[in-house]
Short mmCIF file of C-alpha atoms and ligand atoms in Angstrom, two decimals:
data_model
loop_
_atom_site.label_atom_id
_atom_site.label_comp_id
_atom_site.label_asym_id
_atom_site.label_seq_id
_atom_site.Cartn_x
_atom_site.Cartn_y
_atom_site.Cartn_z
CA MET A 35 0.03 -0.39 -0.44
CA THR A 36 1.51 3.35 -1.23
CA GLY A 37 0.90 6.52 0.23
CA ASN A 38 -1.12 8.03 -2.18
CA GLN A 39 -4.16 5.24 -2.80
CA ILE A 40 -7.38 5.52 -2.07
CA SER A 41 -10.75 3.33 -2.26
CA LEU A 42 -14.73 5.26 -2.97
CA TYR A 43 -17.30 3.33 -1.67
CA ILE A 44 -20.62 4.51 -2.65
CA HIS A 45 -23.64 4.21 -1.40
CA ILE A 46 -27.23 3.68 -3.30
CA PRO A 47 -29.84 3.71 -1.35
CA PHE A 48 -32.20 2.03 -2.94
CA CYS A 49 -33.89 -1.24 -1.84
CA SER A 50 -37.11 -2.72 -4.20
CA LYS A 51 -38.53 -3.85 -0.28
CA LYS A 52 -37.10 -3.83 3.26
CA CYS A 53 -35.84 -7.01 4.09
CA PRO A 54 -37.02 -7.48 7.54
CA TYR A 55 -33.48 -8.03 9.27
CA CYS A 56 -31.31 -5.64 7.39
CA HIS A 57 -29.82 -2.64 9.90
CA PHE A 58 -28.98 -0.48 6.27
CA PHE A 59 -29.70 2.80 5.26
CA VAL A 60 -32.09 1.91 2.43
CA ILE A 61 -35.35 3.91 0.70
CA PRO A 62 -37.37 2.88 -1.72
CA ASP A 63 -36.18 2.43 -5.07
CA LYS A 64 -38.77 5.37 -7.05
CA GLU A 65 -37.87 7.55 -9.66
CA SER A 66 -38.62 10.54 -7.94
CA PHE A 67 -35.73 9.50 -5.99
CA GLN A 68 -33.30 8.91 -8.00
CA ARG A 69 -32.94 11.40 -9.79
CA LYS A 70 -32.69 13.52 -6.68
CA PHE A 71 -30.08 11.06 -5.02
CA LEU A 72 -27.89 11.46 -9.08
CA VAL A 73 -28.19 15.23 -8.64
CA ALA A 74 -27.27 14.97 -5.13
CA PHE A 75 -23.87 12.79 -5.67
CA LEU A 76 -22.56 15.16 -8.63
CA GLN A 77 -22.81 17.75 -5.99
CA GLU A 78 -20.62 16.12 -3.57
CA TRP A 79 -18.16 14.52 -6.14
CA GLN A 80 -18.06 18.35 -7.11
CA LEU A 81 -17.37 19.09 -2.98
CA LYS A 82 -15.18 15.94 -2.48
CA SER A 83 -12.97 16.74 -5.61
CA PRO A 84 -10.39 18.47 -4.33
CA LEU A 85 -8.97 15.78 -2.10
CA LEU A 86 -8.57 13.27 -4.89
CA LYS A 87 -5.71 15.53 -6.20
CA ASP A 88 -2.65 13.40 -5.88
CA LYS A 89 -4.34 10.40 -4.84
CA GLN A 90 -4.44 7.41 -7.61
CA ILE A 91 -8.33 5.52 -6.67
CA ILE A 92 -7.59 1.98 -6.67
CA SER A 93 -10.72 0.56 -5.92
CA ILE A 94 -14.32 1.28 -6.28
CA TYR A 95 -17.23 -0.18 -4.60
CA PHE A 96 -20.77 0.10 -5.44
CA GLY A 97 -22.58 -1.23 -1.81
CA GLY A 98 -26.35 -0.09 -0.57
CA GLY A 99 -29.38 -0.66 -0.44
CA THR A 100 -29.19 -2.50 -3.83
CA PRO A 101 -27.17 -0.55 -6.77
CA THR A 102 -28.39 -2.31 -9.69
CA ARG A 103 -31.75 -1.09 -8.62
CA LEU A 104 -30.09 2.00 -9.82
CA SER A 105 -31.74 3.42 -13.23
CA LEU A 106 -28.42 2.52 -15.79
CA ALA A 107 -28.28 5.94 -17.50
CA TYR A 108 -28.20 7.23 -13.68
CA LEU A 109 -24.77 4.04 -12.54
CA THR A 110 -23.69 5.72 -16.27
CA LYS A 111 -23.69 8.62 -15.85
CA MET A 112 -21.71 8.67 -12.25
CA VAL A 113 -19.31 5.96 -13.13
CA ALA A 114 -18.93 8.35 -16.21
CA VAL A 115 -17.49 10.74 -13.54
CA ILE A 116 -16.04 8.42 -11.18
CA LEU A 117 -13.59 7.71 -13.96
CA SER A 118 -12.78 10.95 -15.18
CA SER A 119 -10.67 10.62 -12.41
CA LYS A 120 -7.34 9.16 -11.23
CA VAL A 121 -8.38 5.83 -11.56
CA ALA A 122 -5.82 3.36 -11.48
CA ALA A 123 -5.43 1.14 -14.40
CA ASN A 124 -6.27 -1.98 -12.98
CA CYS A 125 -8.86 -0.91 -10.40
CA GLU A 126 -11.00 -3.33 -8.20
CA MET A 127 -14.14 -2.08 -9.44
CA THR A 128 -17.25 -4.23 -7.46
CA ILE A 129 -21.10 -3.68 -7.89
CA GLU A 130 -23.68 -5.53 -5.64
CA ALA A 131 -25.93 -6.92 -7.03
CA ASN A 132 -29.55 -8.71 -5.97
CA PRO A 133 -30.24 -11.87 -7.91
CA GLU A 134 -33.56 -11.21 -9.23
CA ASP A 135 -32.18 -7.61 -10.73
CA ILE A 136 -29.47 -9.86 -13.38
CA ASN A 137 -30.42 -9.92 -16.32
CA PRO A 138 -28.39 -9.78 -20.15
CA GLU A 139 -28.38 -5.85 -20.61
CA LEU A 140 -27.76 -4.79 -17.05
CA LEU A 141 -24.54 -7.34 -17.12
CA GLN A 142 -23.40 -5.68 -20.63
CA THR A 143 -23.86 -2.31 -19.05
CA LEU A 144 -21.60 -3.52 -15.81
CA LYS A 145 -18.98 -4.98 -18.16
CA ASP A 146 -19.07 -1.49 -20.27
CA LEU A 147 -18.45 0.84 -17.32
CA SER A 148 -16.02 -1.38 -16.16
CA PHE A 149 -17.17 -3.33 -13.21
CA ASN A 150 -14.91 -6.49 -13.02
CA ARG A 151 -16.01 -7.78 -9.94
CA ILE A 152 -19.99 -7.88 -8.59
CA SER A 153 -20.53 -8.99 -5.37
CA PHE A 154 -24.27 -11.35 -5.39
CA GLY A 155 -27.04 -11.05 -2.00
CA ALA A 156 -27.15 -14.74 -1.94
CA GLN A 157 -27.65 -15.36 1.95
CA SER A 158 -28.37 -18.95 1.15
CA PHE A 159 -29.66 -22.08 -1.21
CA ASN A 160 -32.37 -22.48 0.83
CA ASP A 161 -35.89 -21.44 -0.44
CA ASN A 162 -37.64 -21.34 3.05
CA GLU A 163 -35.17 -19.69 4.67
CA LEU A 164 -35.10 -16.91 1.80
CA ILE A 165 -38.57 -16.26 2.63
CA SER A 166 -37.71 -16.54 7.15
CA LEU A 167 -35.54 -13.66 5.76
CA GLY A 168 -37.98 -11.90 3.24
CA ARG A 169 -35.80 -12.02 0.03
CA GLY A 170 -36.86 -11.38 -2.54
CA HIS A 171 -35.85 -14.03 -5.04
CA THR A 172 -34.99 -18.21 -4.58
CA ALA A 173 -32.37 -20.14 -5.04
CA LYS A 174 -31.88 -20.89 -8.13
CA GLN A 175 -32.52 -17.54 -9.51
CA SER A 176 -29.23 -16.89 -7.27
CA ILE A 177 -27.60 -19.80 -9.38
CA ASN A 178 -28.88 -18.31 -12.69
CA ALA A 179 -27.23 -15.08 -11.32
CA ILE A 180 -24.01 -15.91 -10.81
CA GLN A 181 -23.80 -18.18 -14.06
CA ALA A 182 -25.02 -15.53 -15.95
CA ALA A 183 -22.75 -13.38 -14.69
CA TYR A 184 -19.41 -15.43 -15.35
CA LEU A 185 -21.02 -16.77 -18.66
CA ALA A 186 -20.72 -12.29 -19.52
CA GLY A 187 -17.22 -12.77 -18.50
CA PHE A 188 -17.30 -11.42 -14.97
CA ASP A 189 -14.75 -13.86 -13.29
CA ASN A 190 -14.13 -12.80 -10.32
CA LEU A 191 -17.73 -13.35 -8.44
CA SER A 192 -18.10 -13.57 -4.33
CA ILE A 193 -21.76 -14.43 -2.21
CA ASP A 194 -22.22 -13.22 0.96
CA LEU A 195 -23.65 -16.14 2.63
CA MET A 196 -25.48 -15.98 6.23
CA PHE A 197 -25.49 -18.81 9.16
CA GLU A 198 -27.87 -19.02 12.37
CA LEU A 199 -31.28 -18.53 10.29
CA PRO A 200 -34.50 -19.06 11.62
CA ASN A 201 -35.62 -22.63 11.12
CA GLN A 202 -32.02 -23.41 9.62
CA THR A 203 -31.13 -27.10 10.85
CA PRO A 204 -27.07 -28.09 10.16
CA SER A 205 -28.52 -30.31 6.95
CA SER A 206 -30.00 -27.65 5.27
CA TRP A 207 -26.69 -25.37 6.04
CA ARG A 208 -24.74 -28.65 4.73
CA LYS A 209 -27.42 -28.20 1.01
CA THR A 210 -26.06 -24.83 1.12
CA LEU A 211 -22.17 -25.03 1.48
CA ASN A 212 -22.32 -28.11 -1.30
CA GLN A 213 -23.92 -25.76 -3.30
CA LEU A 214 -20.63 -23.88 -3.73
CA ARG A 215 -19.06 -26.29 -5.28
CA ASP A 216 -20.46 -25.85 -8.26
CA LEU A 217 -21.08 -22.38 -9.20
CA PRO A 218 -17.75 -20.23 -10.81
CA ILE A 219 -16.95 -17.97 -7.98
CA LYS A 220 -14.19 -16.80 -6.25
CA HIS A 221 -15.19 -15.24 -2.93
CA LEU A 222 -17.53 -15.50 -0.62
CA SER A 223 -18.50 -13.28 3.16
CA LEU A 224 -20.07 -15.86 6.09
CA TYR A 225 -21.88 -13.77 8.46
CA ASN A 226 -24.11 -15.03 10.79
CA LEU A 227 -27.21 -13.72 11.90
CA THR A 228 -27.63 -10.35 14.18
CA PHE A 229 -30.99 -8.80 16.08
CA GLU A 230 -29.64 -5.50 15.04
CA GLN A 231 -31.34 -2.41 16.64
CA HIS A 232 -34.71 -0.79 14.88
CA THR A 233 -35.09 -3.84 12.60
CA VAL A 234 -38.55 -5.42 12.27
CA PHE A 235 -36.32 -8.12 13.63
CA HIS A 236 -35.19 -6.98 16.99
CA GLN A 237 -38.51 -6.19 17.70
CA LYS A 238 -40.02 -9.90 17.30
CA LYS A 239 -36.76 -10.90 18.80
CA GLN A 240 -37.50 -13.16 21.29
CA GLN A 241 -40.08 -15.00 19.04
CA LEU A 242 -37.29 -15.72 16.22
CA GLN A 243 -34.69 -17.20 18.23
CA LYS A 244 -36.10 -19.58 19.32
CA LEU A 245 -36.19 -20.64 15.54
CA VAL A 246 -32.54 -20.38 15.19
CA PRO A 247 -30.08 -22.82 15.70
CA SER A 248 -29.08 -23.19 19.04
CA PRO A 249 -25.65 -22.24 20.00
CA GLU A 250 -24.18 -25.73 20.77
CA GLU A 251 -25.27 -25.87 16.75
CA CYS A 252 -24.16 -22.80 15.63
CA LEU A 253 -20.34 -24.31 16.21
CA PRO A 254 -20.58 -26.75 14.51
CA MET A 255 -21.65 -25.47 11.33
CA LEU A 256 -19.23 -22.38 11.15
CA GLN A 257 -16.70 -25.44 11.63
CA GLU A 258 -18.02 -27.55 9.22
CA ALA A 259 -18.34 -23.82 6.45
CA VAL A 260 -14.52 -23.48 7.25
CA GLU A 261 -13.74 -26.99 6.07
CA SER A 262 -16.16 -27.59 3.58
CA LEU A 263 -14.46 -24.03 1.82
CA LYS A 264 -10.39 -24.82 3.07
CA GLU A 265 -11.43 -28.98 0.78
CA MET A 266 -12.93 -26.57 -2.41
CA GLY A 267 -10.09 -24.05 -2.53
CA PHE A 268 -11.44 -21.62 -0.55
CA GLU A 269 -8.43 -19.66 1.55
CA ARG A 270 -9.84 -17.95 4.73
CA TYR A 271 -7.74 -14.45 5.14
CA GLU A 272 -10.49 -13.06 6.81
CA ILE A 273 -12.45 -13.94 9.96
CA SER A 274 -15.47 -14.27 7.52
CA ALA A 275 -13.84 -13.49 4.12
CA PHE A 276 -12.82 -16.38 1.68
CA ALA A 277 -11.35 -16.53 -1.53
CA LYS A 278 -10.03 -19.24 -4.12
CA SER A 279 -6.53 -18.12 -6.11
CA LYS A 280 -5.53 -15.08 -3.73
CA ALA A 281 -8.97 -13.40 -5.26
CA TYR A 282 -8.98 -11.68 -2.13
CA SER A 283 -11.18 -8.57 -1.62
CA LEU A 284 -8.98 -5.25 -2.77
CA HIS A 285 -12.21 -3.30 -1.63
CA ASN A 286 -12.39 -4.65 1.96
CA THR A 287 -9.01 -5.37 2.37
CA GLY A 288 -7.99 -1.81 2.45
CA TYR A 289 -10.80 -1.61 5.54
CA TRP A 290 -8.85 -4.04 7.28
CA LEU A 291 -5.45 -2.54 6.53
CA GLY A 292 -6.64 1.33 7.45
CA ARG A 293 -6.57 2.67 3.06
CA PRO A 294 -7.83 5.58 3.26
CA PHE A 295 -11.16 5.95 1.63
CA LEU A 296 -14.31 8.23 0.67
CA GLY A 297 -17.81 7.20 0.85
CA TYR A 298 -20.57 9.20 -1.12
CA GLY A 299 -24.30 8.98 -0.30
CA PRO A 300 -26.57 9.14 2.17
CA SER A 301 -25.23 7.15 5.49
CA ALA A 302 -21.74 5.97 4.09
CA PHE A 303 -18.72 6.06 6.20
CA ASN A 304 -15.71 7.53 4.87
CA TYR A 305 -12.11 7.29 6.48
CA TRP A 306 -9.78 9.73 6.22
CA GLU A 307 -6.70 11.42 7.20
CA LYS A 308 -7.26 9.51 10.40
CA ARG A 309 -10.26 10.71 10.97
CA ARG A 310 -13.40 8.59 10.65
CA PHE A 311 -16.61 10.13 9.84
CA SER A 312 -20.41 9.26 8.11
CA ASN A 313 -22.69 10.85 6.17
CA LEU A 314 -26.25 11.72 7.52
CA SER A 315 -28.66 8.80 7.98
CA HIS A 316 -31.66 11.12 6.37
CA PHE A 317 -32.16 11.51 2.39
CA ASN A 318 -33.62 14.73 2.23
CA GLN A 319 -30.98 16.60 5.15
CA TYR A 320 -28.33 14.89 3.22
CA CYS A 321 -29.72 16.15 0.05
CA ASN A 322 -30.20 19.72 1.28
CA PHE A 323 -27.23 19.56 2.54
CA LEU A 324 -25.48 19.51 -0.65
CA GLU A 325 -27.61 21.67 -2.49
CA ALA A 326 -26.05 24.36 -0.02
CA GLN A 327 -22.81 23.80 -0.63
CA GLN A 328 -21.79 21.90 3.09
CA ASP A 329 -20.43 18.40 3.57
CA PRO A 330 -23.50 15.89 4.50
CA VAL A 331 -21.86 14.63 7.83
CA GLY A 332 -23.43 12.93 10.14
CA PHE A 333 -21.30 11.61 12.72
CA SER A 334 -17.12 12.32 12.51
CA GLU A 335 -14.30 11.11 15.69
CA GLN A 336 -11.12 11.10 15.41
CA LEU A 337 -9.69 9.10 18.08
CA ALA A 338 -6.07 10.22 19.89
CA PHE A 339 -3.01 8.94 20.36
CA PRO A 340 -2.97 5.70 21.43
CA HIS A 341 -5.81 4.69 20.79
CA ASN A 342 -6.23 5.13 17.46
CA LEU A 343 -3.51 2.70 17.40
CA TYR A 344 -5.18 0.54 18.79
CA GLU A 345 -8.17 0.83 16.92
CA LEU A 346 -5.98 -0.26 13.44
CA PHE A 347 -4.17 -3.17 15.43
CA VAL A 348 -7.49 -4.46 16.02
CA ILE A 349 -9.17 -4.38 12.73
CA GLN A 350 -5.63 -5.84 10.92
CA LEU A 351 -5.50 -8.80 13.44
CA ARG A 352 -9.07 -9.98 11.64
CA LEU A 353 -6.70 -10.39 8.61
CA CYS A 354 -5.72 -14.21 9.12
CA GLU A 355 -2.08 -13.25 8.22
CA GLY A 356 -2.10 -10.73 11.25
CA VAL A 357 -0.07 -7.61 12.04
CA ASN A 358 3.53 -7.68 11.41
CA ILE A 359 4.45 -5.84 14.58
CA VAL A 360 7.27 -3.89 12.41
CA ALA A 361 5.79 -3.33 9.60
CA PHE A 362 2.50 -1.84 11.97
CA GLU A 363 4.91 0.66 14.54
CA GLN A 364 7.20 1.45 11.27
CA MET A 365 3.90 3.00 9.38
CA HIS A 366 1.82 4.09 12.11
CA GLY A 367 4.16 4.85 14.95
CA PRO A 368 5.63 2.92 17.87
CA LEU A 369 3.08 1.11 20.44
CA PRO A 370 2.79 1.10 23.87
CA GLY A 371 4.40 -1.75 26.58
CA ASP A 372 1.44 -2.41 28.38
CA PHE A 373 -0.36 -2.94 25.13
CA LEU A 374 2.31 -5.16 23.82
CA GLU A 375 2.12 -6.69 27.84
CA ILE A 376 -1.95 -7.40 26.97
CA CYS A 377 -0.67 -9.17 23.58
CA GLU A 378 1.33 -11.92 25.43
CA ARG A 379 -0.97 -12.32 27.95
CA LEU A 380 -3.47 -12.89 24.94
CA ILE A 381 -0.94 -15.21 23.92
CA VAL A 382 0.28 -17.43 27.01
CA LYS A 383 -3.32 -17.21 28.69
CA GLU A 384 -5.83 -17.03 26.88
CA LYS A 385 -4.12 -18.55 23.13
CA TRP A 386 -6.12 -15.70 21.15
CA LEU A 387 -3.28 -14.95 20.24
CA SER A 388 -0.03 -16.59 18.48
CA ARG A 389 2.98 -15.19 17.33
CA ASP A 390 5.53 -15.88 14.57
CA LYS A 391 8.63 -14.16 15.00
CA ASP A 392 7.15 -10.63 13.55
CA ARG A 393 3.92 -11.21 13.18
CA LEU A 394 0.79 -11.51 15.33
CA PHE A 395 -1.94 -13.46 14.33
CA LEU A 396 -5.48 -14.64 15.39
CA THR A 397 -5.40 -18.68 16.70
CA ASP A 398 -8.69 -20.65 15.67
CA LYS A 399 -9.83 -19.66 19.35
CA GLY A 400 -9.01 -16.07 18.22
CA MET A 401 -11.20 -16.02 15.58
CA LEU A 402 -14.26 -17.52 17.52
CA PHE A 403 -13.90 -14.83 20.14
CA TYR A 404 -12.24 -11.84 18.35
CA ASP A 405 -15.16 -9.34 19.76
CA SER A 406 -13.52 -10.91 23.23
CA VAL A 407 -10.44 -10.16 22.24
CA ALA A 408 -10.74 -6.56 20.84
CA ALA A 409 -12.21 -5.38 24.11
CA GLU A 410 -9.91 -6.39 26.02
CA LEU A 411 -7.30 -4.71 23.29
CA ILE A 412 -8.94 -1.86 22.60
S1 LIG B 233 -32.05 -6.04 -0.32
FE1 LIG B 233 -30.09 -5.67 1.66
S2 LIG B 233 -29.78 -3.54 1.79
FE2 LIG B 233 -31.43 -3.94 1.05
S3 LIG B 233 -33.30 -4.25 1.91
FE3 LIG B 233 -31.89 -6.12 1.78
S4 LIG B 233 -30.22 -6.84 2.92
FE4 LIG B 233 -31.13 -4.60 2.97
#
């Protein structure tokens, strides 16, 4: 990673409906909202463009929401503006897609716009589980969408999969995992369902928790996933990310390594000059601020030394290769002695960390208890 390399995240907030477990900022995909969004995005682009001077963009990620719900004319306009800046020749350009939106015209447009990676919100290959999640696609639609994208020339395909779902069983999970054998994907992100505040699932938490697999079932399900994926040739390179043929997500790796990034769109996060900030999670306010040529920032935080280092360290620890202490200190400055003493305790007593020369990394047990590791270190 060199000093001038950066990433861009574009939050496209549109969805055809809100999934009951989703805590992202989304709004209906109405034409009038989309038009207003495009105007606001172009204003935000102008406002932030001085920050891009002397920077090289090495990854661009269109997330959401559902970017593929955006009108292709608007998407084309946005991409043209972005690509007019200093973008690396081999820039990773990812777009998230829902399987039900995939069709030949969309795939051709994505190719023409230089997208070279698609991340599908597959979530499960069991139709009953997809219904429980309130998703708008079937397992068959996911399979068809992935195959169509591959045949259209996208060879860097990723999917999201979820476990700990209502009515999911070890046997249905195994079938979902087995489905992966036949799919031309290179990357997979594995998440467990969480009951986030302000979601329908959170309101129904008590009722739903009776339907999700017990903790005694979940641990073997996760272990089975890790083992099956390994056997299929997927390398676990981060706690929840797996890749074949080293097709690591360049964009997400930037989050874990502390690469600066700018976020565009309502609720989008930014990490810039050691400051974390996010845009307003309110559509009209976001648009109004930009119309008035004001930064649409809703939250901002700049951690003081040494907490800024602790946070960078703990995030980087999510990578399976861990943190090279010497390289980390060269880049960010020396870590306080008491912090390294805590690391030592986590190696010797808890066995959550391990050491190989200058490199500290999570053990298998540490991956399971990552939240506790982070709580000890931050
Ligand atoms: S499609 Fe994705 S972003 Fe949209 S509501 Fe569902 S989970 Fe949230």
